[in-house]
DNA sequence: TGTACATCAGTGAACGCGCGTTCACTGATGTAC
DNA sequence: TGTACATCAGTGAACGCGCGTTCACTGATGTAC
């Protein structure tokens, strides 16, 4: 029977955790990160406002899970871009483009990823997901297997940090409307300027 | 009599507008941008919750005024740094250091400056203050008098945008704890890494 | 195969909260004559 | 110099809001025998 896959409304949802994450994603995509509300998320998932607590403990817990998931997909995007390029500079540029593309396409999620007032940055899952993303960037900008760790102040980190800063800054400026606030302005700026901007980095 | 400068509590405040801006600044410095509240601001200024409306219209109005003022001081800091250096590269690096220093020292204000969900980015005063800051950066990275405008997609903008992106990204990553979340970690990272990072920029 | 029971995943009503804004008001100031 | 009056800059109580979380509960599921 396809019944239990479709319309039958049962007391137990079955995949509520995933459904809540999707609903939350939709809420922030529509209303912005600041417009998030746990009750609205529950409403969209068709569930009582108390239900999310069962899976995430609190609103912060849900957002932390969503941010972790976002970081994972972000890492995937960087990895995929990396695999398409060959030279060191080529890898770095491909990743830089993917970085900015992700930020523009998944705007709200990208902002959430860095919103420490709303998530728990000490969550192990979050930590692991965000650290991984940096290591992918790092390995491209220093060429081959990553060695140092994100938190270190080793001067050997400078190239990676410079690369990271450049693309991160460009993405945020674009999101914040520095290149115009009209519809599509950020995307146009990225297309027109990003390649030239990336060329200003010496590795 | 010094009375009217000190303790005498009069019905009319006299400089309430300024007092509210200062109170708001203190609130976000203590509680973070997300912790802002108009009522709390009024409380600190020793005034009823309805008073701010008289000077700023709404909470958003107050925050927009605060962000504009922040951008003005930010521009001043960039300008001062610029005046200390001589070569083009020197000016750019001095401004870059000032940029990051401002972000770290005036953390909450710096974040507010870019928080479009809370302010009105179309406010003329805000526009002018933010545009000015960019033009100072721009004039250093292209050498001498600024020519193009922030919104343009002219490829000649690439050096300025690259410089801007680099320092903006570094600042945000530092604030967001990418270099560690312990007390003072961001400052230490800036001291240890920023000069080397700035050297990766070709002008 | 059937039954008892523990555990799990939801409900829905209620709580208390602090918020931004509104409203009719009043005390102080400044200006015209 | 004194008075009338408009304007300005505050008050403080009230409104309605949506929020996150709590609580005692119940329906469904899975497991042991």
mmCIF file of N, CA and C (backbone and C1' of nucleotides) in Angstrom, chain A residues 11-12 36-39 43 49-50 58-59, chain D residues 18-23 25-29:
data_model
loop_
_atom_site.group_PDB
_atom_site.id
_atom_site.type_symbol
_atom_site.label_atom_id
_atom_site.label_comp_id
_atom_site.label_asym_id
_atom_site.label_seq_id
_atom_site.Cartn_x
_atom_site.Cartn_y
_atom_site.Cartn_z
ATOM 1 N N UNK A 11 -0.573 9.398 13.977
ATOM 2 C CA UNK A 11 -0.129 10.119 15.171
ATOM 3 C C UNK A 11 1.384 10.304 15.160
ATOM 4 N N UNK A 12 2.061 9.245 14.811
ATOM 5 C CA UNK A 12 3.528 9.352 14.703
ATOM 6 C C UNK A 12 3.927 9.744 13.297
ATOM 7 N N UNK A 36 13.235 33.800 11.718
ATOM 8 C CA UNK A 36 12.970 32.422 12.141
ATOM 9 C C UNK A 36 12.070 32.371 13.367
ATOM 10 N N UNK A 37 11.181 31.388 13.389
ATOM 11 C CA UNK A 37 10.378 31.135 14.581
ATOM 12 C C UNK A 37 10.096 29.644 14.673
ATOM 13 N N UNK A 38 10.259 29.122 15.869
ATOM 14 C CA UNK A 38 10.051 27.696 16.095
ATOM 15 C C UNK A 38 8.596 27.323 15.864
ATOM 16 N N UNK A 39 7.705 28.167 16.337
ATOM 17 C CA UNK A 39 6.273 27.883 16.183
ATOM 18 C C UNK A 39 5.881 27.852 14.716
ATOM 19 N N UNK A 43 4.334 24.765 12.695
ATOM 20 C CA UNK A 43 3.102 24.953 11.932
ATOM 21 C C UNK A 43 3.247 24.381 10.523
ATOM 22 N N UNK A 49 3.448 22.929 18.544
ATOM 23 C CA UNK A 49 4.652 23.711 18.852
ATOM 24 C C UNK A 49 5.589 23.014 19.838
ATOM 25 N N UNK A 50 5.082 22.006 20.509
ATOM 26 C CA UNK A 50 5.928 21.318 21.493
ATOM 27 C C UNK A 50 6.722 20.185 20.846
ATOM 28 N N UNK A 58 15.642 22.378 21.835
ATOM 29 C CA UNK A 58 15.244 23.782 21.850
ATOM 30 C C UNK A 58 15.366 24.363 20.455
ATOM 31 N N UNK A 59 14.929 25.586 20.315
ATOM 32 C CA UNK A 59 15.029 26.281 19.037
ATOM 33 C C UNK A 59 16.502 26.355 18.605
ATOM 34 P P DG D 18 0.293 37.602 16.086
ATOM 35 O "O5'" DG D 18 1.718 36.937 16.178
ATOM 36 C "C5'" DG D 18 2.905 37.650 15.938
ATOM 37 C "C4'" DG D 18 3.982 36.943 16.694
ATOM 38 C "C3'" DG D 18 3.863 35.417 16.591
ATOM 39 O "O3'" DG D 18 5.110 34.907 16.132
ATOM 40 C "C1'" DG D 18 3.978 36.114 18.877
ATOM 41 P P DC D 19 5.492 33.439 16.054
ATOM 42 O "O5'" DC D 19 6.432 33.333 17.325
ATOM 43 C "C5'" DC D 19 7.466 34.294 17.492
ATOM 44 C "C4'" DC D 19 7.981 34.165 18.895
ATOM 45 C "C3'" DC D 19 8.269 32.718 19.273
ATOM 46 O "O3'" DC D 19 9.604 32.432 18.918
ATOM 47 C "C1'" DC D 19 7.191 33.918 21.048
ATOM 48 P P DG D 20 9.975 30.908 18.763
ATOM 49 O "O5'" DG D 20 10.310 30.499 20.256
ATOM 50 C "C5'" DG D 20 11.410 31.096 20.904
ATOM 51 C "C4'" DG D 20 11.581 30.492 22.271
ATOM 52 C "C3'" DG D 20 11.782 28.978 22.257
ATOM 53 O "O3'" DG D 20 12.735 28.652 23.256
ATOM 54 C "C1'" DG D 20 9.791 29.514 23.440
ATOM 55 P P DT D 21 13.186 27.183 23.527
ATOM 56 O "O5'" DT D 21 12.272 26.808 24.777
ATOM 57 C "C5'" DT D 21 12.066 27.795 25.788
ATOM 58 C "C4'" DT D 21 11.124 27.270 26.846
ATOM 59 C "C3'" DT D 21 11.234 25.773 27.135
ATOM 60 O "O3'" DT D 21 11.413 25.635 28.541
ATOM 61 C "C1'" DT D 21 8.967 26.398 26.795
ATOM 62 P P DT D 22 11.493 24.195 29.277
ATOM 63 O "O5'" DT D 22 10.028 24.016 29.899
ATOM 64 C "C5'" DT D 22 9.557 24.894 30.929
ATOM 65 C "C4'" DT D 22 8.255 24.311 31.472
ATOM 66 C "C3'" DT D 22 8.313 22.792 31.612
ATOM 67 O "O3'" DT D 22 8.528 22.361 32.960
ATOM 68 C "C1'" DT D 22 6.349 23.505 30.383
ATOM 69 P P DC D 23 7.607 21.980 34.141
ATOM 70 O "O5'" DC D 23 6.208 21.370 33.650
ATOM 71 C "C5'" DC D 23 4.980 22.046 34.016
ATOM 72 C "C4'" DC D 23 3.799 21.211 33.586
ATOM 73 C "C3'" DC D 23 3.982 19.720 33.839
ATOM 74 O "O3'" DC D 23 3.131 19.344 34.925
ATOM 75 C "C1'" DC D 23 3.123 20.159 31.632
ATOM 76 P P DC D 25 -2.515 14.174 34.186
ATOM 77 O "O5'" DC D 25 -2.458 13.907 32.609
ATOM 78 C "C5'" DC D 25 -3.638 14.028 31.835
ATOM 79 C "C4'" DC D 25 -3.334 13.679 30.398
ATOM 80 C "C3'" DC D 25 -3.065 12.217 30.110
ATOM 81 O "O3'" DC D 25 -4.234 11.372 30.117
ATOM 82 C "C1'" DC D 25 -1.680 13.658 28.799
ATOM 83 P P DT D 26 -5.397 11.404 29.038
ATOM 84 O "O5'" DT D 26 -4.676 11.047 27.656
ATOM 85 C "C5'" DT D 26 -5.224 11.612 26.444
ATOM 86 C "C4'" DT D 26 -4.479 11.031 25.242
ATOM 87 C "C3'" DT D 26 -4.717 9.525 25.069
ATOM 88 O "O3'" DT D 26 -4.820 9.276 23.683
ATOM 89 C "C1'" DT D 26 -2.433 9.968 25.093
ATOM 90 P P DG D 27 -6.032 8.442 23.189
ATOM 91 O "O5'" DG D 27 -5.538 8.109 21.718
ATOM 92 C "C5'" DG D 27 -5.015 9.136 20.906
ATOM 93 C "C4'" DG D 27 -3.808 8.613 20.178
ATOM 94 C "C3'" DG D 27 -3.959 7.199 19.611
ATOM 95 O "O3'" DG D 27 -3.505 7.250 18.285
ATOM 96 C "C1'" DG D 27 -1.997 7.324 20.896
ATOM 97 P P DA D 28 -3.580 6.030 17.354
ATOM 98 O "O5'" DA D 28 -2.073 5.540 17.420
ATOM 99 C "C5'" DA D 28 -1.091 6.251 16.677
ATOM 100 C "C4'" DA D 28 0.234 5.572 16.870
ATOM 101 C "C3'" DA D 28 0.344 4.167 16.282
ATOM 102 O "O3'" DA D 28 1.397 4.243 15.347
ATOM 103 C "C1'" DA D 28 1.198 4.228 18.500
ATOM 104 P P DT D 29 1.852 2.990 14.564
ATOM 105 O "O5'" DT D 29 3.049 2.468 15.477
ATOM 106 C "C5'" DT D 29 4.166 3.318 15.705
ATOM 107 C "C4'" DT D 29 5.140 2.573 16.583
ATOM 108 C "C3'" DT D 29 5.520 1.194 16.057
ATOM 109 O "O3'" DT D 29 6.915 1.213 15.853
ATOM 110 C "C1'" DT D 29 5.031 1.116 18.367
#
